Amino acid sequence: MPIFPPKPVVTSWDVFDTLVARFTPHPHDVFHTVEKSQNFPSFVRRRMDAQAGLDRRGAPYVLYDIYRQMVAEGMAAAEARVLLRAELAAERNQLFPIRRNVARVDPLDLIISDMYLSPEMISAVLFETCDLHTHRPIIRSNWGKNAGTIWPIVLSEYVIRRHVGDNPNSDIEIPSRFKIACELVQDSRLTPWEMKLHELGLGQLGLIQREVRLRTIPPDAGRFHAAVVGPYLTILACFAMHLVHRFGADAEFAFLSRSSDELCRVFVSMFPDIPTRSLDISRRLAGGGGMASMFAVGITPATVFVDMVGTGRSFFRFSESTGNPGRALILFAFLEGVLSGTERKKARNRQEAGRFTHVFNIEAAGKQWPFEHLLQAHYPPVSRAGLDLRSGGIVRVFGEAELDRVEADLVAWKSAAVTEFVRTARQRGLTDPGDAPVNAAMDNALQAILTDKDIMAPFTSFAAREQMDPA
């Protein structure tokens, strides 16, 4: 009696919208990009008609066959080659990895795709876009998953522990008929926050944030991760635009470290022509006259000071000790509820004098904590510094670490997400939609953060610091 080796036990994966996504969610948008870039007004119709004709014929085909069909229908062969290259270039430009799913793929797993791209083209996407450098040759068909014809052949050679895909029919209903356990993943769909941005007139920002989310969110993501790639990134982008709306492109900006560091990174990327600097003004440093004058070097009458959240106390101690340089201070979130009656009166006087303003006022003490958790920096506070007057170089000395290992990893991930946002916004392009959408987005974003207490759950150090060392 022959002895048969046991079948390999593997997970099978869909590709498009499971392991990779397109920047614009509808696949036909690639055709419109080609039509516009190649100045070929009838391309979308002819491209879709050719593929539909091959579908009706019912024989397997790949992208080359679609273009052969277009040539058969009257397109010049040389023109078809140019358009095919343009389509592949547009497709590559659109694609990016869905990190939380790619991270789960084992080199021994099966990758199964119903797609008109050739197996070699799809493998190139897995190598180049997903960094799956040891995946096995894929199973590509035209309708094998959707029609169910591929599964009996797969199951004759493999045990499928699970099939993972985004399509409720071809990735869930059909393989389930063969008693395969299935997992529906629809990360590539817009989240409620990304849809909100579309509703507010910030559709491009919504797509950029979707790409950042899919590129960065890990498999074990929690509310902190969701808040970062959702309302937090919206605040960074929209507050950057708001600053230019409010003060003009001739202003100069000094972003107060550490809470405004990530805002500064986004601002510099969006408005590289506007003079920008970071400024170390902490509760501990603001009172030291020598330190304050050191950091005041380079401030001009056009300088607008920017902070994400606070009362303004530290800044105005700094300002008064250095002769009130600069133009004004703007806070994204003003913590008026923390101030005494006398301090509130001073703040109103500064507002009337044009020296102070804010976007939002948070009157209830402690309500700002979810927002402040999102502003934590990946490096300790500056404890002292030295200035080289000749070169202008400042040498900073840092205090003790404030975060435990888990907290530090989360904050480092946040910093990486901001980097990804800057990179993606630069590549995809982000235009300014004007005051009304920007202001509405900032308001919605801040409210979403302030009402999500789960953001704070991983950060026990923050609560301890606020209670035991509030100075």
CSV table of C-alpha atoms in Angstrom, one decimal:
chain,number,residue,atom,x,y,z
A,1,MET,CA,0.0,0.0,0.0
A,2,PRO,CA,1.6,3.3,-1.0
A,3,ILE,CA,2.4,5.9,1.7
A,4,PHE,CA,1.4,9.4,0.8
A,5,PRO,CA,3.1,12.3,2.6
A,6,PRO,CA,0.8,14.6,4.5
A,7,LYS,CA,-0.5,17.6,2.6
A,8,PRO,CA,1.1,21.0,3.5
A,9,VAL,CA,-1.1,23.1,5.8
A,10,VAL,CA,-1.1,26.7,4.6
A,11,THR,CA,-3.0,30.0,4.6
A,12,SER,CA,-4.1,31.3,1.2
A,13,TRP,CA,-4.2,35.0,0.4
A,14,ASP,CA,-5.9,37.3,-2.1
A,15,VAL,CA,-3.8,40.1,-3.4
A,16,PHE,CA,-5.6,43.3,-4.5
A,17,ASP,CA,-7.3,45.1,-1.6
A,18,THR,CA,-6.0,42.4,0.7
A,19,LEU,CA,-2.2,42.7,0.5
A,20,VAL,CA,-2.0,45.8,-1.7
A,21,ALA,CA,-4.3,48.8,-2.2
A,22,ARG,CA,-4.6,51.6,-4.8
A,23,PHE,CA,-4.5,55.2,-3.8
A,24,THR,CA,-7.8,55.8,-5.5
A,25,PRO,CA,-10.0,52.9,-4.4
A,26,HIS,CA,-11.8,52.4,-7.8
A,27,PRO,CA,-9.6,50.3,-10.1
A,28,HIS,CA,-10.9,52.1,-13.2
A,29,ASP,CA,-9.3,55.3,-12.0
A,30,VAL,CA,-6.0,53.9,-13.4
A,31,PHE,CA,-7.6,54.0,-16.9
A,32,HIS,CA,-8.6,57.6,-16.4
A,33,THR,CA,-5.1,58.5,-15.3
A,34,VAL,CA,-3.7,56.9,-18.5
A,35,GLU,CA,-6.3,58.7,-20.7
A,36,LYS,CA,-5.4,62.0,-19.2
A,37,SER,CA,-1.6,61.6,-19.1
A,38,GLN,CA,-1.4,60.2,-22.7
A,39,ASN,CA,-4.0,62.7,-24.1
A,40,PHE,CA,-6.0,59.8,-25.5
A,41,PRO,CA,-9.7,60.8,-25.1
A,42,SER,CA,-11.2,57.4,-26.0
A,43,PHE,CA,-8.8,55.2,-24.0
A,44,VAL,CA,-11.1,54.4,-21.0
A,45,ARG,CA,-13.9,53.2,-23.3
A,46,ARG,CA,-11.7,51.2,-25.6
A,47,ARG,CA,-9.8,49.6,-22.7
A,48,MET,CA,-12.9,48.5,-20.9
A,49,ASP,CA,-14.6,47.3,-24.1
A,50,ALA,CA,-11.6,45.1,-25.0
A,51,GLN,CA,-11.6,43.5,-21.6
A,52,ALA,CA,-15.4,43.0,-21.6
A,53,GLY,CA,-15.1,41.3,-25.0
A,54,LEU,CA,-12.5,38.8,-23.7
A,55,ASP,CA,-14.7,38.1,-20.6
A,56,ARG,CA,-17.6,37.3,-23.0
A,57,ARG,CA,-15.3,34.9,-25.0
A,58,GLY,CA,-14.6,33.0,-21.8
A,59,ALA,CA,-11.0,32.0,-22.4
A,60,PRO,CA,-8.2,32.8,-19.9
A,61,TYR,CA,-6.3,36.1,-20.7
A,62,VAL,CA,-3.8,38.5,-19.3
A,63,LEU,CA,-3.1,42.2,-19.8
A,64,TYR,CA,-1.1,41.6,-23.0
A,65,ASP,CA,-4.2,39.9,-24.5
A,66,ILE,CA,-6.3,42.9,-23.7
A,67,TYR,CA,-4.0,45.2,-25.7
A,68,ARG,CA,-3.9,42.7,-28.5
A,69,GLN,CA,-7.7,42.9,-28.6
A,70,MET,CA,-7.5,46.7,-28.8
A,71,VAL,CA,-5.1,46.4,-31.8
A,72,ALA,CA,-7.5,43.9,-33.4
A,73,GLU,CA,-10.2,46.5,-32.9
A,74,GLY,CA,-8.2,49.2,-34.8
A,75,MET,CA,-5.6,50.6,-32.5
A,76,ALA,CA,-2.1,51.0,-33.9
A,77,ALA,CA,0.3,48.5,-32.4
A,78,ALA,CA,2.9,51.1,-31.5
A,79,GLU,CA,0.3,53.2,-29.8
A,80,ALA,CA,-0.9,50.1,-27.8
A,81,ARG,CA,2.6,49.5,-26.6
A,82,VAL,CA,2.9,53.0,-25.3
A,83,LEU,CA,-0.5,52.8,-23.6
A,84,LEU,CA,0.3,49.4,-22.0
A,85,ARG,CA,3.5,50.9,-20.5
A,86,ALA,CA,1.6,53.9,-19.3
A,87,GLU,CA,-1.1,51.7,-17.6
A,88,LEU,CA,1.6,49.6,-15.8
A,89,ALA,CA,3.4,52.8,-14.7
A,90,ALA,CA,0.1,54.3,-13.4
A,91,GLU,CA,-0.8,51.0,-11.6
A,92,ARG,CA,2.6,50.9,-9.9
A,93,ASN,CA,2.3,54.5,-8.9
A,94,GLN,CA,-1.1,53.8,-7.3
A,95,LEU,CA,-0.1,50.7,-5.3
A,96,PHE,CA,1.1,50.5,-1.7
A,97,PRO,CA,1.2,47.7,0.9
A,98,ILE,CA,-1.5,46.9,3.5
A,99,ARG,CA,1.0,46.4,6.3
A,100,ARG,CA,-1.1,44.6,8.9
A,101,ASN,CA,-2.0,41.8,6.4
A,102,VAL,CA,1.4,41.7,4.7
A,103,ALA,CA,3.0,41.2,8.1
A,104,ARG,CA,1.0,37.9,8.5
A,105,VAL,CA,2.1,36.3,5.3
A,106,ASP,CA,4.3,33.2,5.7
A,107,PRO,CA,6.8,32.3,2.9
A,108,LEU,CA,5.1,28.9,2.6
A,109,ASP,CA,1.6,30.4,2.1
A,110,LEU,CA,-0.4,30.4,-1.1
A,111,ILE,CA,-1.2,33.6,-3.0
A,112,ILE,CA,-4.2,33.3,-5.2
A,113,SER,CA,-5.5,36.0,-7.5
A,114,ASP,CA,-8.3,36.5,-10.0
A,115,MET,CA,-6.6,39.3,-11.9
A,116,TYR,CA,-5.8,40.3,-15.5
A,117,LEU,CA,-2.2,41.1,-14.7
A,118,SER,CA,0.2,38.2,-15.5
A,119,PRO,CA,1.6,36.1,-12.7
A,120,GLU,CA,5.0,37.7,-13.2
A,121,MET,CA,3.5,41.2,-12.9
A,122,ILE,CA,1.6,40.3,-9.7
A,123,SER,CA,4.8,38.7,-8.3
A,124,ALA,CA,6.7,41.9,-9.1
A,125,VAL,CA,4.1,43.8,-7.0
A,126,LEU,CA,4.6,41.4,-4.1
A,127,PHE,CA,8.4,41.7,-4.3
A,128,GLU,CA,8.6,45.5,-4.9
A,129,THR,CA,5.6,46.9,-3.1
A,130,CYS,CA,5.1,44.4,-0.2
A,131,ASP,CA,8.7,43.4,0.3
A,132,LEU,CA,7.6,39.7,0.2
A,133,HIS,CA,11.0,38.6,-1.1
A,134,THR,CA,10.5,34.9,-0.5
A,135,HIS,CA,6.9,34.3,-1.5
A,136,ARG,CA,6.3,31.2,-3.7
A,137,PRO,CA,5.1,31.5,-7.4
A,138,ILE,CA,1.5,32.6,-7.2
A,139,ILE,CA,-1.7,31.0,-8.5
A,140,ARG,CA,-3.3,33.4,-11.0
A,141,SER,CA,-6.5,32.8,-12.9
A,142,ASN,CA,-9.2,34.9,-14.4
A,143,TRP,CA,-12.3,33.5,-12.6
A,144,GLY,CA,-10.9,30.6,-10.7
A,145,LYS,CA,-11.8,31.9,-7.2
A,146,ASN,CA,-15.1,33.5,-8.3
A,147,ALA,CA,-16.3,30.5,-10.2
A,148,GLY,CA,-14.9,28.1,-7.7
A,149,THR,CA,-13.1,26.0,-10.2
A,150,ILE,CA,-9.6,26.6,-8.7
A,151,TRP,CA,-10.4,25.3,-5.2
A,152,PRO,CA,-10.8,21.5,-5.9
A,153,ILE,CA,-7.3,21.6,-7.5
A,154,VAL,CA,-5.8,23.5,-4.6
A,155,LEU,CA,-7.4,21.2,-2.1
A,156,SER,CA,-6.1,18.1,-3.8
A,157,GLU,CA,-2.6,19.2,-2.9
A,158,TYR,CA,-3.0,21.5,0.2
A,159,VAL,CA,-4.9,21.8,3.5
A,160,ILE,CA,-6.1,25.4,3.7
A,161,ARG,CA,-6.3,26.4,7.3
A,162,ARG,CA,-7.8,29.8,6.3
A,163,HIS,CA,-8.3,31.9,3.2
A,164,VAL,CA,-8.0,35.7,3.6
A,165,GLY,CA,-9.4,38.2,1.2
A,166,ASP,CA,-11.6,41.3,0.7
A,167,ASN,CA,-14.3,40.1,-1.6
A,168,PRO,CA,-17.5,38.7,0.1
A,169,ASN,CA,-18.2,36.5,-2.8
A,170,SER,CA,-15.0,35.2,-4.3
A,171,ASP,CA,-13.0,35.2,-1.0
A,172,ILE,CA,-15.7,34.2,1.4
A,173,GLU,CA,-18.9,32.7,0.0
A,174,ILE,CA,-17.3,30.5,-2.8
A,175,PRO,CA,-14.4,29.0,-0.8
A,176,SER,CA,-16.8,28.4,2.2
A,177,ARG,CA,-18.7,26.0,-0.1
A,178,PHE,CA,-15.5,23.8,0.0
A,179,LYS,CA,-15.4,23.9,3.8
A,180,ILE,CA,-12.5,26.4,3.8
A,181,ALA,CA,-12.4,28.7,6.8
A,182,CYS,CA,-12.5,32.2,5.5
A,183,GLU,CA,-11.5,35.6,6.9
A,184,LEU,CA,-12.9,38.8,5.4
A,185,VAL,CA,-10.5,41.8,5.6
A,186,GLN,CA,-11.7,45.1,4.3
A,187,ASP,CA,-9.0,47.4,5.6
A,188,SER,CA,-8.8,49.1,2.2
A,189,ARG,CA,-12.3,50.6,2.5
A,190,LEU,CA,-12.6,54.1,3.8
A,191,THR,CA,-13.0,54.4,7.6
A,192,PRO,CA,-15.8,56.6,9.0
A,193,TRP,CA,-13.2,59.3,9.7
A,194,GLU,CA,-11.9,59.2,6.1
A,195,MET,CA,-15.4,59.4,4.8
A,196,LYS,CA,-16.0,62.4,7.1
A,197,LEU,CA,-13.1,64.2,5.4
A,198,HIS,CA,-14.7,63.5,2.0
A,199,GLU,CA,-18.0,65.0,3.3
A,200,LEU,CA,-16.2,68.1,4.6
A,201,GLY,CA,-14.6,68.7,1.2
A,202,LEU,CA,-11.2,67.2,2.1
A,203,GLY,CA,-11.3,64.1,-0.1
A,204,GLN,CA,-7.6,64.2,-1.1
A,205,LEU,CA,-6.6,64.5,2.6
A,206,GLY,CA,-8.9,61.5,3.3
A,207,LEU,CA,-7.1,59.4,0.6
A,208,ILE,CA,-3.7,60.4,1.9
A,209,GLN,CA,-4.6,59.4,5.5
A,210,ARG,CA,-6.1,56.2,4.2
A,211,GLU,CA,-2.7,55.4,2.5
A,212,VAL,CA,-0.8,56.3,5.7
A,213,ARG,CA,-3.2,54.1,7.7
A,214,LEU,CA,-2.8,51.1,5.5
A,215,ARG,CA,1.0,51.5,5.2
A,216,THR,CA,1.6,51.8,9.0
A,217,ILE,CA,-1.2,50.2,11.1
A,218,PRO,CA,0.2,47.0,12.8
A,219,PRO,CA,-1.8,43.8,13.3
A,220,ASP,CA,-2.3,44.6,17.0
A,221,ALA,CA,-3.5,48.2,16.5
A,222,GLY,CA,-5.6,49.9,19.2
A,223,ARG,CA,-7.4,53.2,19.8
A,224,PHE,CA,-4.2,55.1,20.0
A,225,HIS,CA,-3.2,54.0,16.5
A,226,ALA,CA,-6.6,54.8,15.1
A,227,ALA,CA,-6.6,58.3,16.6
A,228,VAL,CA,-3.1,59.0,15.2
A,229,VAL,CA,-3.9,58.0,11.6
A,230,GLY,CA,-7.4,59.6,11.8
A,231,PRO,CA,-8.1,62.9,13.6
A,232,TYR,CA,-4.6,63.6,14.8
A,233,LEU,CA,-3.0,63.7,11.3
A,234,THR,CA,-6.0,65.8,10.2
A,235,ILE,CA,-5.2,68.4,12.9
A,236,LEU,CA,-1.6,68.5,11.9
A,237,ALA,CA,-2.4,69.2,8.2
A,238,CYS,CA,-5.3,71.5,8.8
A,239,PHE,CA,-3.7,73.6,11.6
A,240,ALA,CA,-0.7,74.0,9.3
A,241,MET,CA,-3.0,75.4,6.6
A,242,HIS,CA,-4.9,77.5,9.2
A,243,LEU,CA,-1.7,79.2,10.3
A,244,VAL,CA,-1.1,80.5,6.7
A,245,HIS,CA,-4.7,81.5,6.4
A,246,ARG,CA,-4.5,83.5,9.6
A,247,PHE,CA,-1.1,85.1,9.5
A,248,GLY,CA,-0.2,85.0,5.8
A,249,ALA,CA,2.7,83.6,3.8
A,250,ASP,CA,4.9,86.5,4.8
A,251,ALA,CA,4.9,85.4,8.5
A,252,GLU,CA,7.6,83.4,10.1
A,253,PHE,CA,6.8,80.6,12.6
A,254,ALA,CA,8.5,79.3,15.7
A,255,PHE,CA,7.0,76.0,16.9
A,256,LEU,CA,7.3,75.3,20.6
A,257,SER,CA,8.9,72.0,21.4
A,258,ARG,CA,8.1,69.3,22.3
A,259,SER,CA,4.3,69.3,21.7
A,260,SER,CA,4.5,71.0,18.4
A,261,ASP,CA,7.4,69.0,16.9
A,262,GLU,CA,5.2,66.9,14.6
A,263,LEU,CA,3.2,70.0,13.5
A,264,CYS,CA,6.5,71.6,12.6
A,265,ARG,CA,7.5,68.6,10.5
A,266,VAL,CA,4.2,68.7,8.6
A,267,PHE,CA,4.3,72.5,8.2
A,268,VAL,CA,7.9,72.5,6.8
A,269,SER,CA,6.9,69.9,4.3
A,270,MET,CA,3.7,71.8,3.1
A,271,PHE,CA,5.2,75.3,3.2
A,272,PRO,CA,9.0,74.9,2.6
A,273,ASP,CA,9.4,78.5,1.5
A,274,ILE,CA,8.1,80.0,4.8
A,275,PRO,CA,10.9,80.6,7.5
A,276,THR,CA,10.3,78.1,10.3
A,277,ARG,CA,12.2,77.0,13.4
A,278,SER,CA,11.6,75.0,16.6
A,279,LEU,CA,11.9,76.6,20.0
A,280,ASP,CA,12.6,75.0,23.3
A,281,ILE,CA,10.3,76.6,25.8
A,282,SER,CA,9.3,74.3,28.6
A,283,ARG,CA,7.9,75.0,32.0
A,284,ARG,CA,11.3,74.4,33.5
A,285,LEU,CA,13.3,76.4,31.0
A,286,ALA,CA,11.1,79.4,30.6
A,287,GLY,CA,12.1,81.0,33.9
A,288,GLY,CA,15.8,80.9,33.3
A,289,GLY,CA,16.9,84.2,31.9
A,290,GLY,CA,20.1,82.9,30.3
A,291,MET,CA,18.4,80.0,28.7
A,292,ALA,CA,15.5,82.1,27.5
A,293,SER,CA,17.8,84.7,25.8
A,294,MET,CA,19.7,81.8,24.2
A,295,PHE,CA,16.6,80.5,22.5
A,296,ALA,CA,15.4,84.0,21.5
A,297,VAL,CA,18.3,84.3,19.1
A,298,GLY,CA,16.9,84.6,15.5
A,299,ILE,CA,13.4,85.7,16.5
A,300,THR,CA,12.1,88.6,14.3
A,301,PRO,CA,9.1,91.0,14.5
A,302,ALA,CA,7.4,88.7,12.0
A,303,THR,CA,7.7,85.6,14.2
A,304,VAL,CA,4.5,83.9,15.2
A,305,PHE,CA,5.0,81.4,18.1
A,306,VAL,CA,2.9,78.2,17.8
A,307,ASP,CA,2.0,75.6,20.4
A,308,MET,CA,-0.5,72.8,20.3
A,309,VAL,CA,-1.9,73.0,23.8
A,310,GLY,CA,-1.3,75.0,26.9
A,311,THR,CA,-2.1,78.0,29.0
A,312,GLY,CA,0.5,80.4,27.6
A,313,ARG,CA,2.2,80.7,31.1
A,314,SER,CA,5.6,79.4,30.0
A,315,PHE,CA,5.6,81.3,26.8
A,316,PHE,CA,4.8,84.7,28.4
A,317,ARG,CA,7.4,84.1,31.1
A,318,PHE,CA,9.9,83.6,28.3
A,319,SER,CA,8.6,86.5,26.3
A,320,GLU,CA,8.7,89.0,29.2
A,321,SER,CA,12.2,87.9,30.1
A,322,THR,CA,13.4,88.6,26.6
A,323,GLY,CA,11.7,91.9,25.9
A,324,ASN,CA,8.5,90.5,24.2
A,325,PRO,CA,10.0,89.6,20.9
A,326,GLY,CA,8.0,88.4,17.9
A,327,ARG,CA,4.5,89.0,16.8
A,328,ALA,CA,2.1,86.8,18.7
A,329,LEU,CA,1.4,83.4,20.3
A,330,ILE,CA,-1.3,81.1,18.9
A,331,LEU,CA,-2.4,77.9,20.7
A,332,PHE,CA,-4.4,75.3,18.9
A,333,ALA,CA,-6.1,74.4,22.2
A,334,PHE,CA,-6.1,77.0,25.0
A,335,LEU,CA,-6.6,75.6,28.5
A,336,GLU,CA,-8.4,78.6,30.0
A,337,GLY,CA,-10.0,76.4,32.7
A,338,VAL,CA,-6.6,75.9,34.3
A,339,LEU,CA,-6.0,79.6,34.8
A,340,SER,CA,-6.8,81.7,37.8
A,341,GLY,CA,-9.0,84.7,37.5
A,342,THR,CA,-6.0,87.1,37.3
A,343,GLU,CA,-4.3,84.9,34.7
A,344,ARG,CA,-7.5,84.9,32.5
A,345,LYS,CA,-7.6,88.7,32.7
A,346,LYS,CA,-4.0,88.8,31.5
A,347,ALA,CA,-4.8,86.4,28.7
A,348,ARG,CA,-7.7,88.6,27.5
A,349,ASN,CA,-5.5,91.7,27.6
A,350,ARG,CA,-2.9,90.0,25.5
A,351,GLN,CA,-5.6,88.9,23.0
A,352,GLU,CA,-6.9,92.5,22.8
A,353,ALA,CA,-3.4,93.7,22.1
A,354,GLY,CA,-2.9,91.2,19.3
A,355,ARG,CA,-0.2,89.3,21.2
A,356,PHE,CA,-2.2,86.1,21.8
A,357,THR,CA,-4.9,84.0,20.1
A,358,HIS,CA,-6.1,80.5,19.9
A,359,VAL,CA,-8.2,78.2,17.7
A,360,PHE,CA,-10.1,76.3,20.5
A,361,ASN,CA,-10.8,76.9,24.1
A,362,ILE,CA,-10.9,73.9,26.5
A,363,GLU,CA,-12.5,75.2,29.8
A,364,ALA,CA,-12.8,71.9,31.7
A,365,ALA,CA,-9.5,71.0,33.4
A,366,GLY,CA,-8.4,67.5,32.4
A,367,LYS,CA,-10.6,67.3,29.3
A,368,GLN,CA,-7.5,67.9,27.2
A,369,TRP,CA,-5.7,64.7,28.3
A,370,PRO,CA,-6.6,62.5,25.4
A,371,PHE,CA,-5.2,65.2,23.1
A,372,GLU,CA,-2.1,65.7,25.1
A,373,HIS,CA,-1.4,61.9,25.0
A,374,LEU,CA,-1.1,62.2,21.2
A,375,LEU,CA,1.5,65.0,21.5
A,376,GLN,CA,4.0,63.0,23.5
A,377,ALA,CA,7.6,63.2,22.1
A,378,HIS,CA,10.0,60.4,21.3
A,379,TYR,CA,12.8,62.2,23.2
A,380,PRO,CA,13.1,63.5,26.8
A,381,PRO,CA,12.7,67.1,27.7
A,382,VAL,CA,15.6,69.5,27.3
A,383,SER,CA,17.2,70.2,30.7
A,384,ARG,CA,19.9,72.7,29.7
A,385,ALA,CA,21.7,73.9,26.6
A,386,GLY,CA,24.7,75.7,25.3
A,387,LEU,CA,25.0,78.2,22.4
A,388,ASP,CA,27.8,78.8,20.0
A,389,LEU,CA,27.3,82.4,19.3
A,390,ARG,CA,29.6,82.4,16.2
A,391,SER,CA,27.9,79.5,14.4
A,392,GLY,CA,24.4,79.7,16.0
A,393,GLY,CA,24.6,76.0,17.0
A,394,ILE,CA,22.7,75.0,20.1
A,395,VAL,CA,23.8,71.9,22.1
A,396,ARG,CA,21.0,70.5,24.0
A,397,VAL,CA,21.2,68.2,27.1
A,398,PHE,CA,18.2,66.0,27.7
A,399,GLY,CA,16.6,65.0,31.0
A,400,GLU,CA,15.4,61.6,32.1
A,401,ALA,CA,13.3,59.4,29.9
A,402,GLU,CA,9.6,59.7,30.7
A,403,LEU,CA,8.2,56.7,28.9
A,404,ASP,CA,8.4,52.9,29.6
A,405,ARG,CA,9.3,50.5,26.8
A,406,VAL,CA,5.7,49.9,25.6
A,407,GLU,CA,4.9,53.7,25.6
A,408,ALA,CA,8.2,54.5,23.8
A,409,ASP,CA,7.4,52.0,21.1
A,410,LEU,CA,3.9,53.6,20.6
A,411,VAL,CA,5.3,57.1,20.4
A,412,ALA,CA,8.0,55.9,18.0
A,413,TRP,CA,5.3,54.4,15.8
A,414,LYS,CA,3.5,57.7,15.9
A,415,SER,CA,6.6,59.5,14.7
A,416,ALA,CA,6.9,57.0,11.9
A,417,ALA,CA,3.3,57.6,10.9
A,418,VAL,CA,3.9,61.3,10.7
A,419,THR,CA,6.9,60.7,8.5
A,420,GLU,CA,4.7,58.5,6.2
A,421,PHE,CA,2.1,61.2,6.1
A,422,VAL,CA,4.7,63.8,5.1
A,423,ARG,CA,6.1,61.5,2.4
A,424,THR,CA,2.6,60.5,1.1
A,425,ALA,CA,1.3,64.1,1.0
A,426,ARG,CA,4.4,65.2,-0.9
A,427,GLN,CA,3.9,62.3,-3.5
A,428,ARG,CA,0.2,62.6,-3.9
A,429,GLY,CA,-0.2,66.3,-3.6
A,430,LEU,CA,-2.4,68.1,-1.0
A,431,THR,CA,-4.1,71.4,-2.0
A,432,ASP,CA,-5.6,73.9,0.4
A,433,PRO,CA,-9.4,73.8,0.2
A,434,GLY,CA,-9.9,77.1,2.0
A,435,ASP,CA,-11.0,78.2,5.5
A,436,ALA,CA,-14.4,76.6,5.9
A,437,PRO,CA,-13.4,72.9,5.3
A,438,VAL,CA,-10.2,73.3,7.2
A,439,ASN,CA,-11.9,74.8,10.2
A,440,ALA,CA,-14.7,72.2,10.2
A,441,ALA,CA,-12.2,69.4,10.0
A,442,MET,CA,-10.2,70.8,12.9
A,443,ASP,CA,-13.3,71.1,15.0
A,444,ASN,CA,-14.5,67.5,14.2
A,445,ALA,CA,-11.0,66.1,14.8
A,446,LEU,CA,-10.5,67.7,18.2
A,447,GLN,CA,-14.0,66.6,19.4
A,448,ALA,CA,-13.3,63.0,18.2
A,449,ILE,CA,-10.1,62.9,20.2
A,450,LEU,CA,-11.4,64.5,23.4
A,451,THR,CA,-14.3,62.0,23.6
A,452,ASP,CA,-12.0,59.0,23.1
A,453,LYS,CA,-10.7,58.2,26.6
A,454,ASP,CA,-9.3,54.8,25.3
A,455,ILE,CA,-6.4,56.7,23.7
A,456,MET,CA,-4.9,57.1,27.2
A,457,ALA,CA,-5.1,53.5,28.2
A,458,PRO,CA,-1.5,52.4,27.3
A,459,PHE,CA,0.1,55.5,28.9
A,460,THR,CA,0.3,55.1,32.7
A,461,SER,CA,3.4,57.2,32.9
A,462,PHE,CA,1.5,60.3,31.7
A,463,ALA,CA,-1.1,60.2,34.5
A,464,ALA,CA,1.6,59.6,37.1
A,465,ARG,CA,3.6,62.5,35.8
A,466,GLU,CA,0.7,64.9,35.8
A,467,GLN,CA,-0.2,63.9,39.4
A,468,MET,CA,3.2,63.7,41.0
A,469,ASP,CA,5.4,66.2,39.0
A,470,PRO,CA,3.1,68.9,37.5
A,471,ALA,CA,5.8,71.6,37.6
